[in-house]
Amino acid sequence: MTSLVVLDFDATGIKQPARSAVAAAVKLGGEVHVLLSGTGIGESAAAAAKIAGVSKVLVADDASLTHELAETTAALVVSLAPAYSHIFQAATAAGKNMIPRAAALLDVQVISDISDVIDADTFIRPIYAGNALATVKSSDSKKLITVRASSFDPVAAEGGSATIENVTVPTAGTSSKYLSSELSKSERPELTAAKIIVSGGRGMQNGENFTKLIDPVADKLGAAVGASRAAVDAGYVPNDYQVGQTGKIVAPQLYIAIGISGAIQHLAGMKDSKVIVAINKDEDAPIFQVADYGLVGDLFTILPELEKAL
Amino acid sequence: MKLLVAVKRVVDYNVKVRVKSDKSGVETAGVKMSMNPFDEIAVEEAIRLKEKGIATEIVAVSIGVTQAQETIRTALAMGADRGILVETDVAVEPLAVAKLLKALAEKEGAELVILGKQAIDDDMNATGQMLAALLGWPQGTFASKVEIADGNAKVTREVDGGLETVELKLPAVVTADLRLNEPRYASLPNIMKARKKQIDIVKPADLGVDVTPRLTIVSVAEPPGRKAGIKVPDVATLVDKLRNEAKVI
Ligand SMILES: Cc1cc2nc3c(=O)[nH]c(=O)nc-3n(C[C@H](O)[C@H](O)[C@H](O)COP(=O)(O)OP(=O)(O)OC[C@H]3O[C@@H](n4cnc5c(N)ncnc54)[C@H](O)[C@@H]3O)c2cc1C
Ligand SMILES: Cc1cc2nc3c(=O)[nH]c(=O)nc-3n(C[C@H](O)[C@H](O)[C@H](O)COP(=O)(O)OP(=O)(O)OC[C@H]3O[C@@H](n4cnc5c(N)ncnc54)[C@H](O)[C@@H]3O)c2cc1C
C-alpha cells in the first residue's frame, strides 16, 4: 500500500492544508509519496522532502502545469496512478477541482472531504453541512480522496529526508486556458492555517467597519479575518473570506464571531474550533448555542474596547 | 446552442436534518424537499444565456425518484424549455450521475452543461468535475461569472485566494457558485405554463449506465455536540477568560 499526496504550494512554500493531507495518508499507514506539479519547484521540492513521514517527492516541472489547471493536473495524476493505492489532496479549491476529475478518468467514485481514516477502505465524511457524519466504505480498487484539513493535525514540516525524483509529464492537450487571477493581498495568516480567526457578519454593516473595527483586533491577535456569506454577498469583504459549508472550513484555537447569527451553513465551517467567542446584540442568536464565551451587546462599542484590552 | 442543466432534489436548506436512530442515514420522510440551491443558480444562469440569445434551448435534467419531477417542474417554471428525469430509487453517486449526464449531453448535442458546485445533502462537490472528465471537456468550477463569446466560455472562479479567470473552448462544463447570480422566483403564469412543458422519463439502463454505488454507508452518526458555554458580562471578563481559562491568547 503506497499513497500519493498531491501538495498545495505556492511561492511562499508548502501550504499547511497539504501537511494535513499528508497526516491522513500517514494515519492510513504504508509508504507516503508526495507530488509537486508546476514550474520552478526546486525550493518547494526541498521543503517537501523534509516533511515528516514522506519517503519520496515526485516533481512534475512543466509549463502546462502552472496555474493548477484541473485538466492537465488530472492527466498527470492519472499517469502516476498505477503505482498507488490511495491518492489524496487537501480539500482546497485546487483539490476539489482536480481530484474528482482524476477519479472519473480512473472510473473511481471520489471520496470528498474526509474527516477521519478508519482503514484502507473506510473513511468518515461529514454530510448535510456537518449535521451528520457518514462512515463510508469504498469498493473501488483505488481510492481518490480529498481531505478536510481542519480535521487532521498537520505533520511536522521538518524531520523527514525523502528522495526527490522527476517524473515525465504527459502531453495532454487541453481546451482550457488560464487568463488571470485577482488574489486578495494580506499580511495576515491564511484562514485555513490561522490559530485565531476574527469573523464579521451582516452586523458589521459595511466594509469600512471591517477595516476600522475588526482589522485592529485581528492585528493585535495575529489573527486571520473571516466573514459570513451575508457579509461577502453584501460586498463588505472578498469571497475568499467566507467561512461555512460552501466557503472555508476552519478549526482554529480561537474563533471570534462578530455580528454573525449562526446559521447552520456558517456553523458548518467553524464549529470544530477549539474555543468560540460570540459577540452579538441579540441574546437569542443561535451562535450563542455553540459559543464557549458569549458577550451580548453592540459590536460598535465592544470592538474598540476589545482592541484596547488586548 | 443547446444547454443542459442538472437539478437535484435535496432536503431543503432550512431543515435541520436528524440522524435516524438505526444510524442508516438521515431522516428524509416527511421532510421538506427543494431544488438544491446551487442548481437554482445554474438554472438562472442558463435562462440568462437564453435571454441574451446565446442559448437556444434549455433542458433540465434530474436523476432520482419519481418526485424529482417536481424539481424539474420548478426549473421549467423558472424558464427551462423541457425536462428529462432519469428515474431510479438508488441514491446515485456523482460518478453514476456524471455517466448519465454524459449520455444525455451526447444524445442532446449539448454544448454547455451547467451544474451546481455542490449538492447540500451529500456535499460531494464532484459531479461537474467528473462529467467534464468523462466527456473530455474543459471545466469551469465554482463560477461567479460566465461570459460566452466566439465559441469560448470565460469563467471567473472562486478560489482559495480570491478569483481566477479561465477560458474554456466550448463544449464545456460549468459549476455554479453562490455569487454567480440571484435566481428568480417563478411567476404564477410561468408555473401554469410549466405544467404543459414536456418531461421525458428514462431509466439508467436505457442510457446503458450501471448506477450501482461504489460507496456503502456503514453508518451515519450525529457529530459530537457542542455545549453552549457561558455569557460574560463585559470585555474585561472576556479577555481574562481567554487569557487565563481557555489560554488561547
Ligand atoms: C446553499 C447555501 C449555502 C450557504 N453557505 C454559507 C456559508 O458557507 N457561510 C455562511 O456564513 N453562510 C452561508 N449561507 C448563508 C446562511 O444561511 C446565512 O444567511 C448567513 O450565514 C447569515 O450571515 P450573518 O450571520 O452575517 O447574517 P444575519 O443572519 O443577518 O445575522 C446578523 C447578526 O448580526 C447581529 N447584529 C446586527 N447588528 C449588530 C450590532 N450592532 N452588534 C452586535 N450584533 C449585531 C444580529 O443580531 C444578527 O444575529 C448559505 C446559504 C445557503 C442557502
Ligand atoms: C449517508 C448518506 C445519506 C444520503 N441520503 C440521501 C437522501 O436522503 N436523499 C438524497 O437525495 N440523497 C442522499 N444521499 C446522497 C446520494 O448518494 C448523493 O446524491 C450522491 O452521493 C451525490 O453527491 P452530491 O449530490 O453531493 O453531488 P455533488 O457533486 O455535490 O453535486 C453537484 C451538482 O451535480 C448535480 N447533481 C448531482 N446529483 C444529481 C442528481 N441526482 N440529479 C441531477 N443533478 C445532480 C447538481 O447540479 C449538483 O448541484 C445520501 C448519501 C449518503 C452518503
XYZ file of C-alpha atoms and ligand atoms in Angstrom:
665
model
C 0.000 0.000 0.000
C 1.520 3.279 -1.107
C -0.197 6.655 -1.033
C 0.384 9.683 -3.197
C -0.436 13.091 -1.755
C -0.788 15.983 -4.188
C 0.649 19.014 -2.390
C -0.755 22.527 -2.482
C 2.069 25.038 -2.588
C 2.957 28.463 -3.932
C 5.838 30.903 -3.898
C 5.545 31.198 -0.119
C 6.015 27.455 0.361
C 4.026 24.313 1.069
C 0.552 25.115 2.358
C -0.439 23.903 5.779
C -3.532 22.019 4.497
C -1.150 19.952 2.355
C 0.573 18.710 5.520
C -2.839 17.786 6.917
C -3.433 15.692 3.812
C -0.085 14.001 4.441
C -1.278 13.343 8.005
C -4.316 11.493 6.621
C -2.044 9.349 4.442
C 0.280 8.686 7.378
C -2.687 7.627 9.502
C -3.632 5.114 6.809
C -0.158 3.542 7.016
C 2.166 2.369 4.260
C 4.590 4.481 2.287
C 3.751 8.111 1.542
C 4.911 9.885 -1.608
C 4.080 13.470 -2.478
C 3.654 15.223 -5.812
C 4.520 18.795 -6.701
C 3.435 20.000 -10.092
C 4.020 23.332 -11.767
C 7.148 25.260 -12.652
C 10.110 26.489 -10.619
C 9.507 23.869 -7.950
C 13.093 23.420 -6.729
C 12.806 25.086 -3.320
C 9.393 23.639 -2.616
C 10.655 20.165 -3.505
C 13.469 20.558 -0.995
C 10.941 21.662 1.622
C 8.625 18.755 0.752
C 11.492 16.299 1.223
C 11.737 17.400 4.864
C 8.067 16.807 5.666
C 7.769 14.156 8.372
C 6.515 10.796 7.111
C 7.249 11.354 3.426
C 9.611 8.917 1.677
C 9.588 10.232 -1.880
C 8.938 13.555 -3.584
C 7.775 13.482 -7.200
C 8.426 16.620 -9.194
C 6.489 17.365 -12.366
C 8.000 20.515 -13.766
C 6.252 21.654 -16.905
C 4.739 24.876 -18.201
C 1.456 23.071 -18.909
C 1.069 22.533 -15.176
C 1.245 26.121 -13.992
C -1.917 27.622 -12.537
C -3.099 24.186 -11.386
C -5.452 23.661 -14.313
C -7.542 20.617 -13.405
C -7.389 19.246 -16.933
C -3.602 18.905 -17.105
C -3.029 18.083 -13.445
C -5.648 15.311 -13.533
C -3.968 13.802 -16.613
C -0.660 13.807 -14.717
C -2.202 12.174 -11.656
C -3.842 9.517 -13.824
C -0.458 8.741 -15.424
C 1.057 8.191 -11.967
C -1.933 6.337 -10.523
C -0.931 2.722 -11.328
C 1.731 2.801 -8.601
C -0.652 3.937 -5.875
C -3.500 2.502 -3.832
C -4.614 5.869 -2.453
C -4.346 9.377 -3.872
C -5.021 12.321 -1.583
C -5.178 16.080 -1.781
C -6.415 18.586 0.766
C -9.956 19.794 0.036
C -8.636 23.157 -1.137
C -10.142 24.863 -4.186
C -7.425 23.164 -6.249
C -8.020 19.741 -4.695
C -11.775 19.936 -5.056
C -11.339 20.957 -8.674
C -8.838 18.297 -9.714
C -9.292 15.105 -7.652
C -12.878 14.314 -8.803
C -11.761 14.792 -12.399
C -8.875 12.354 -11.975
C -11.201 9.925 -10.183
C -13.701 9.898 -13.050
C -10.898 9.242 -15.544
C -9.958 6.208 -13.441
C -13.612 5.132 -13.084
C -13.418 5.631 -9.335
C -16.017 7.283 -7.098
C -14.186 10.103 -5.321
C -14.468 10.308 -1.528
C -14.758 14.008 -0.746
C -13.702 15.922 2.324
C -12.900 13.075 4.720
C -12.593 13.910 8.398
C -11.136 10.576 9.508
C -9.464 7.414 8.239
C -10.768 4.115 9.636
C -8.956 1.619 7.413
C -7.768 1.269 3.825
C -11.359 1.197 2.504
C -13.312 3.053 5.171
C -13.475 6.758 5.865
C -15.625 9.245 7.728
C -17.020 12.281 5.949
C -19.397 14.990 7.106
C -22.657 15.316 5.146
C -25.581 17.729 5.390
C -23.429 20.690 6.384
C -21.734 18.628 9.062
C -25.008 17.733 10.769
C -24.252 14.063 10.202
C -21.066 12.058 9.921
C -21.199 9.221 7.395
C -18.831 6.276 7.652
C -18.405 5.103 4.064
C -16.655 2.051 2.673
C -15.367 2.125 -0.871
C -15.384 -0.918 -3.147
C -13.150 0.760 -5.736
C -9.721 -0.825 -6.100
C -8.080 2.589 -5.896
C -9.227 5.451 -3.698
C -9.195 9.124 -4.625
C -9.776 11.299 -1.634
C -9.939 14.932 -0.628
C -9.094 15.688 2.986
C -10.765 18.143 5.337
C -7.591 19.805 6.586
C -9.148 21.119 9.786
C -9.764 17.523 10.932
C -6.131 16.376 10.748
C -3.258 17.962 12.670
C -0.613 18.730 10.038
C 2.502 16.548 10.174
C 5.719 18.365 11.067
C 7.291 20.426 8.292
C 10.721 19.165 9.358
C 12.167 15.811 10.264
C 11.882 13.790 7.057
C 14.522 13.084 4.439
C 12.754 11.929 1.321
C 14.329 11.333 -2.058
C 13.401 13.665 -4.906
C 12.544 12.273 -8.345
C 11.465 13.941 -11.584
C 8.508 12.430 -13.381
C 7.501 12.537 -17.033
C 4.628 14.855 -17.773
C 2.057 13.536 -20.243
C 1.372 15.809 -23.180
C -2.300 16.293 -22.558
C -3.715 18.911 -24.855
C -6.424 20.929 -23.184
C -9.017 23.378 -24.330
C -8.785 25.254 -21.047
C -6.591 28.316 -20.669
C -5.654 30.337 -17.608
C -6.257 34.046 -18.134
C -5.785 35.925 -14.870
C -6.286 35.991 -11.128
C -7.355 38.564 -8.653
C -5.948 37.450 -5.348
C -6.653 39.178 -2.067
C -3.425 40.569 -0.679
C -2.985 40.321 3.029
C -0.179 40.287 5.534
C -2.339 38.209 7.815
C -2.205 34.435 8.189
C -4.377 32.412 5.822
C -7.778 31.392 7.130
C -7.071 27.683 6.796
C -3.808 27.936 8.720
C -4.608 30.609 11.308
C -4.600 29.868 15.045
C -7.038 32.704 15.659
C -9.804 33.950 13.366
C -11.900 37.060 13.816
C -15.011 36.898 11.631
C -17.620 39.511 10.880
C -21.172 39.157 9.611
C -24.003 41.269 8.339
C -23.976 43.097 11.676
C -20.784 44.874 10.538
C -22.953 46.915 8.139
C -20.193 47.721 5.628
C -16.648 47.026 4.517
C -15.276 50.138 6.162
C -16.320 48.821 9.552
C -14.332 45.651 8.878
C -11.240 47.797 8.315
C -11.939 50.149 11.186
C -13.108 47.700 13.837
C -12.127 44.121 13.003
C -8.704 44.637 11.462
C -7.189 46.296 14.572
C -8.400 43.427 16.783
C -7.077 40.875 14.282
C -3.737 42.687 14.159
C -3.339 42.587 17.941
C -4.103 38.872 17.972
C -2.104 37.981 14.860
C -5.379 36.605 13.559
C -6.886 35.958 10.143
C -10.102 37.733 9.187
C -13.146 35.755 8.064
C -16.758 36.518 7.254
C -20.226 35.091 6.851
C -21.809 34.637 3.452
C -24.086 37.602 4.119
C -21.052 39.868 4.593
C -19.432 38.572 1.404
C -22.619 38.782 -0.666
C -23.108 42.366 0.506
C -19.606 43.150 -0.750
C -18.083 44.063 2.627
C -15.157 41.674 2.021
C -13.936 39.434 -0.843
C -15.276 35.924 -1.456
C -12.226 34.155 -0.085
C -13.106 35.391 3.428
C -16.228 33.219 3.541
C -16.359 30.596 6.266
C -19.008 27.877 6.078
C -20.478 24.873 4.330
C -19.717 26.404 0.972
C -16.784 28.558 1.982
C -13.731 27.591 4.006
C -13.859 25.000 6.751
C -11.731 26.120 9.675
C -10.901 24.867 13.161
C -8.618 27.406 14.826
C -7.735 27.575 18.515
C -9.958 30.621 18.812
C -12.823 31.776 16.579
C -14.444 35.124 17.332
C -17.806 35.607 15.580
C -18.950 39.198 15.484
C -22.402 40.210 14.268
C -22.963 36.702 12.906
C -26.273 35.000 13.706
C -25.020 31.414 13.485
C -26.909 29.853 10.543
C -26.221 26.120 10.109
C -24.298 26.837 6.928
C -21.957 29.141 8.841
C -21.626 26.773 11.813
C -20.674 24.004 9.372
C -17.461 25.885 8.701
C -16.332 26.715 12.231
C -17.990 24.594 14.879
C -14.909 22.423 15.321
C -12.914 25.431 16.535
C -11.373 24.829 19.956
C -12.788 27.942 21.575
C -15.634 30.005 20.132
C -16.481 33.551 21.176
C -19.678 35.220 20.011
C -20.394 38.918 20.117
C -23.964 39.724 19.168
C -26.603 42.173 20.306
C -29.343 39.540 20.102
C -29.080 37.302 23.169
C -31.125 34.626 21.378
C -28.863 34.417 18.324
C -28.153 30.728 17.566
C -24.406 31.419 17.550
C -24.553 31.524 21.370
C -25.554 27.841 21.366
C -22.083 26.886 20.193
C -20.096 29.661 21.856
C -17.845 28.978 24.848
C -17.945 32.651 25.716
C -20.782 34.904 24.677
C -20.906 38.643 25.020
C -24.285 40.261 24.402
C -24.021 43.826 23.229
C -23.382 46.303 20.444
C -20.299 45.414 18.443
C -19.667 49.080 17.695
C -18.890 49.726 21.361
C -17.445 46.292 22.163
C -14.835 46.083 19.389
C -12.954 49.304 20.270
C -12.946 48.213 23.919
C -11.666 44.784 22.958
C -8.891 46.252 20.881
C -7.765 48.358 23.853
C -7.957 45.439 26.269
C -5.697 43.183 24.202
C -26.502 26.380 -28.620
C -28.251 23.743 -26.568
C -27.765 23.797 -22.839
C -28.184 21.116 -20.197
C -28.723 21.971 -16.525
C -28.626 19.403 -13.738
C -31.114 19.881 -10.925
C -31.112 17.760 -7.793
C -33.920 17.252 -5.303
C -32.497 17.664 -1.807
C -33.634 18.281 1.751
C -34.475 21.995 1.949
C -31.584 24.095 3.222
C -33.669 25.397 6.129
C -34.282 21.929 7.534
C -32.073 20.782 10.360
C -31.629 17.128 9.491
C -31.815 14.362 12.082
C -29.833 11.182 12.012
C -32.067 8.073 12.055
C -31.966 6.100 15.273
C -30.745 2.977 13.441
C -27.837 5.049 12.069
C -28.628 4.061 8.483
C -28.903 7.625 7.253
C -30.744 10.831 7.919
C -34.492 11.155 8.304
C -35.995 12.260 4.991
C -39.567 11.012 5.486
C -41.957 13.955 5.762
C -39.123 16.437 5.380
C -39.458 19.407 3.024
C -37.582 18.817 -0.221
C -36.457 21.545 -2.628
C -34.182 22.136 -5.542
C -30.544 22.223 -4.460
C -29.837 25.987 -4.030
C -26.772 25.843 -6.267
C -28.886 24.301 -9.026
C -31.327 27.217 -8.873
C -28.325 29.388 -9.631
C -27.359 27.071 -12.507
C -30.866 27.260 -13.959
C -30.911 31.050 -13.621
C -27.607 31.317 -15.472
C -28.937 29.122 -18.270
C -32.051 31.271 -18.601
C -29.968 34.445 -18.747
C -27.901 32.930 -21.549
C -31.117 32.203 -23.408
C -32.422 35.708 -22.785
C -29.170 37.038 -24.245
C -29.796 34.959 -27.356
C -26.785 32.718 -26.696
C -28.622 29.555 -25.692
C -31.382 28.232 -27.912
C -32.835 25.525 -25.715
C -32.501 24.603 -22.046
C -33.023 21.027 -20.958
C -33.320 20.451 -17.191
C -32.213 17.006 -16.044
C -32.726 15.349 -12.712
C -31.694 11.925 -11.567
C -33.648 10.362 -8.761
C -37.028 9.241 -7.536
C -40.359 9.945 -9.306
C -40.889 13.040 -7.134
C -37.790 14.636 -8.657
C -40.192 15.639 -11.424
C -41.306 18.418 -9.080
C -37.758 19.726 -9.082
C -37.746 19.662 -12.874
C -41.111 21.493 -12.874
C -39.530 24.215 -10.763
C -36.779 24.607 -13.368
C -39.407 24.683 -16.131
C -41.376 27.329 -14.251
C -38.221 29.427 -13.960
C -37.768 29.206 -17.720
C -36.178 25.929 -18.838
C -37.777 24.516 -22.002
C -38.169 20.842 -21.236
C -37.106 18.213 -18.764
C -35.666 14.738 -18.522
C -35.969 12.586 -15.420
C -33.645 9.639 -15.132
C -35.743 7.663 -12.748
C -34.103 5.467 -10.115
C -34.551 4.670 -6.439
C -30.833 4.189 -5.972
C -29.006 7.012 -4.110
C -26.846 7.669 -7.145
C -23.286 8.797 -6.575
C -21.579 11.597 -8.524
C -19.733 9.121 -10.783
C -23.008 7.489 -11.871
C -24.756 10.862 -12.178
C -21.867 12.034 -14.353
C -22.177 8.943 -16.574
C -25.912 9.536 -17.006
C -25.419 13.231 -17.741
C -22.685 12.373 -20.238
C -25.052 10.067 -22.113
C -27.717 12.772 -22.182
C -25.315 15.570 -23.154
C -24.158 13.488 -26.106
C -27.644 12.446 -27.104
C -28.916 16.019 -26.932
C -25.854 17.516 -28.561
C -25.420 19.993 -25.701
C -22.553 22.436 -25.927
C -22.648 23.592 -22.353
C -23.693 21.800 -19.176
C -24.260 23.876 -16.051
C -24.457 22.210 -12.635
C -24.395 23.388 -9.058
C -20.936 23.278 -7.498
C -22.174 21.095 -4.679
C -25.353 19.412 -3.528
C -26.139 20.471 0.021
C -27.116 16.970 1.165
C -24.094 14.899 0.365
C -21.702 17.854 -0.051
C -19.541 15.901 -2.507
C -18.680 18.781 -4.819
C -17.741 16.341 -7.551
C -20.356 15.737 -10.230
C -19.419 18.576 -12.609
C -15.727 17.729 -12.477
C -16.465 14.045 -13.118
C -18.783 14.859 -16.003
C -16.164 17.099 -17.628
C -13.602 14.302 -17.276
C -15.853 11.687 -18.869
C -16.761 13.978 -21.763
C -13.148 15.092 -22.164
C -14.367 18.689 -21.890
C -12.752 21.576 -20.010
C -14.290 22.578 -16.675
C -15.033 25.922 -15.048
C -15.869 25.063 -11.461
C -17.091 27.378 -8.649
C -18.097 30.006 -11.204
C -19.010 33.523 -10.109
C -19.156 34.914 -13.670
C -19.675 33.320 -17.080
C -19.299 35.068 -20.426
C -19.826 33.242 -23.705
C -18.328 34.613 -26.911
C -16.654 33.280 -30.063
C -17.070 29.643 -29.093
C -15.429 30.191 -25.714
C -16.672 30.430 -22.161
C -14.775 32.888 -19.998
C -15.335 31.724 -16.431
C -14.365 33.592 -13.273
C -13.884 31.079 -10.460
C -13.957 31.481 -6.682
C -10.663 30.008 -5.462
C -8.968 29.960 -2.052
C -7.031 33.177 -2.524
C -9.700 35.156 -4.366
C -10.773 34.911 -8.000
C -9.309 33.248 -11.071
C -10.426 33.551 -14.680
C -10.068 30.761 -17.238
C -11.096 30.498 -20.850
C -12.718 27.252 -21.942
C -13.217 26.265 -25.532
C -16.782 25.009 -25.929
C -18.192 22.447 -25.358
C -17.584 22.786 -21.623
C -18.905 22.123 -18.137
C -19.532 24.934 -15.644
C -20.445 24.583 -11.949
C -22.217 27.458 -10.231
C -21.048 29.106 -7.025
C -23.212 31.266 -4.771
C -22.399 34.627 -6.270
C -22.960 33.790 -9.934
C -26.422 35.357 -9.856
C -29.588 35.670 -7.816
C -32.137 33.149 -9.025
C -35.581 34.489 -9.939
C -38.829 33.306 -8.442
C -41.178 31.630 -10.866
C -44.244 33.779 -11.551
C -47.698 32.242 -11.308
C -48.342 32.389 -15.079
C -44.992 30.692 -15.646
C -45.831 28.000 -13.115
C -49.045 27.366 -15.066
C -47.188 27.298 -18.373
C -44.630 24.889 -16.955
C -47.333 22.307 -16.382
C -47.646 21.917 -20.118
C -43.935 21.590 -20.775
C -42.660 18.141 -21.581
C -40.790 15.878 -19.156
C -39.380 12.661 -20.596
C -38.739 9.806 -18.237
C -35.934 7.344 -18.876
C -34.213 4.652 -16.830
C -30.468 4.394 -16.254
C -30.481 1.132 -18.247
C -31.935 2.988 -21.249
C -28.774 5.060 -21.205
C -26.587 2.000 -20.692
C -25.340 3.134 -17.302
C -24.788 0.929 -14.267
C -25.592 3.058 -11.218
C -24.536 0.565 -8.555
C -22.891 2.634 -5.790
C -19.196 2.224 -5.113
C -19.507 3.567 -1.605
C -21.575 1.803 1.004
C -22.756 3.596 4.059
C -21.510 1.740 7.106
C -23.264 4.103 9.485
C -24.362 7.675 9.913
C -23.836 9.325 13.283
C -24.551 12.626 14.962
C -21.457 14.765 15.207
C -20.229 15.363 18.745
C -22.384 18.152 20.110
C -21.043 21.427 21.384
C -22.380 22.719 24.633
C -23.295 26.342 24.985
C -20.754 27.925 27.306
C -21.237 30.957 29.453
C -22.186 34.565 28.861
C -19.640 37.066 30.086
C -20.741 40.498 31.314
C -18.043 42.637 29.698
C -14.920 42.857 27.586
C -12.576 42.718 30.583
C -14.044 39.396 31.716
C -13.897 38.035 28.181
C -10.233 38.875 27.776
C -9.464 37.471 31.225
C -11.212 34.187 30.388
C -9.427 33.876 27.058
C -6.058 34.544 28.701
C -6.357 32.606 31.923
C -9.066 29.991 31.491
C -9.006 28.982 27.821
C -5.376 30.108 27.411
C -5.822 30.827 23.743
C -4.432 34.371 23.624
C -26.766 26.950 -0.215
C -26.366 27.889 0.863
C -25.029 27.929 1.251
C -24.624 28.799 2.248
N -23.309 28.813 2.612
C -22.904 29.637 3.595
C -21.543 29.662 4.024
O -20.686 28.944 3.513
N -21.197 30.523 5.014
C -22.108 31.353 5.626
O -21.722 32.111 6.527
N -23.382 31.344 5.242
C -23.801 30.517 4.229
N -25.104 30.547 3.846
C -25.968 31.632 4.369
C -26.558 31.409 5.739
O -27.763 30.674 5.624
C -26.878 32.768 6.408
O -27.741 33.509 5.575
C -25.645 33.640 6.701
O -24.652 32.880 7.358
C -26.060 34.818 7.537
O -24.963 35.674 7.756
P -24.896 36.598 9.046
O -24.939 35.764 10.269
O -23.745 37.516 8.861
O -26.197 37.488 8.874
P -27.540 37.550 9.740
O -28.149 36.217 9.849
O -28.329 38.657 9.182
O -27.031 37.924 11.183
C -26.511 39.163 11.544
C -26.320 39.145 13.042
O -25.674 40.335 13.446
C -26.226 40.751 14.682
N -26.007 42.190 14.785
C -26.507 43.158 13.983
N -26.076 44.371 14.372
C -25.291 44.167 15.454
C -24.572 45.043 16.323
N -24.557 46.357 16.143
N -23.894 44.494 17.344
C -23.891 43.148 17.538
N -24.542 42.286 16.760
C -25.244 42.795 15.722
C -27.677 40.370 14.607
O -28.235 40.217 15.901
C -27.613 39.050 13.842
O -27.552 37.944 14.714
C -25.548 29.666 2.857
C -26.885 29.610 2.483
C -27.297 28.744 1.500
C -28.741 28.697 1.108
C -25.217 8.842 4.334
C -25.846 9.319 3.091
C -27.188 9.590 3.094
C -27.800 10.059 1.945
N -29.103 10.366 1.983
C -29.679 10.909 0.903
C -31.004 11.322 0.936
O -31.678 11.149 1.932
N -31.537 11.910 -0.159
C -30.814 12.109 -1.276
O -31.330 12.669 -2.243
N -29.527 11.724 -1.347
C -28.962 11.111 -0.282
N -27.678 10.658 -0.362
C -26.846 11.227 -1.392
C -26.544 10.499 -2.654
O -25.782 9.379 -2.500
C -25.880 11.620 -3.421
O -26.834 12.018 -4.356
C -24.645 11.328 -4.188
O -23.636 10.841 -3.365
C -24.204 12.589 -4.973
O -23.497 13.532 -4.199
P -23.832 15.059 -4.297
O -25.247 15.150 -4.660
O -23.350 15.681 -3.073
O -23.014 15.551 -5.587
P -22.351 16.926 -5.912
O -21.201 16.572 -6.747
O -22.119 17.738 -4.690
O -23.455 17.637 -6.829
C -23.074 18.727 -7.651
C -24.123 19.017 -8.693
O -24.326 17.889 -9.531
C -25.676 17.835 -9.970
N -26.289 16.612 -9.481
C -25.832 15.765 -8.511
N -26.706 14.745 -8.330
C -27.727 14.965 -9.170
C -28.934 14.288 -9.445
N -29.260 13.176 -8.795
N -29.776 14.791 -10.389
C -29.456 15.933 -11.061
N -28.326 16.633 -10.844
C -27.473 16.149 -9.918
C -26.352 19.043 -9.391
O -26.300 20.100 -10.335
C -25.484 19.369 -8.169
O -25.552 20.714 -7.766
C -27.045 10.214 0.784
C -25.704 9.935 0.778
C -25.083 9.483 1.925
C -23.631 9.200 1.912
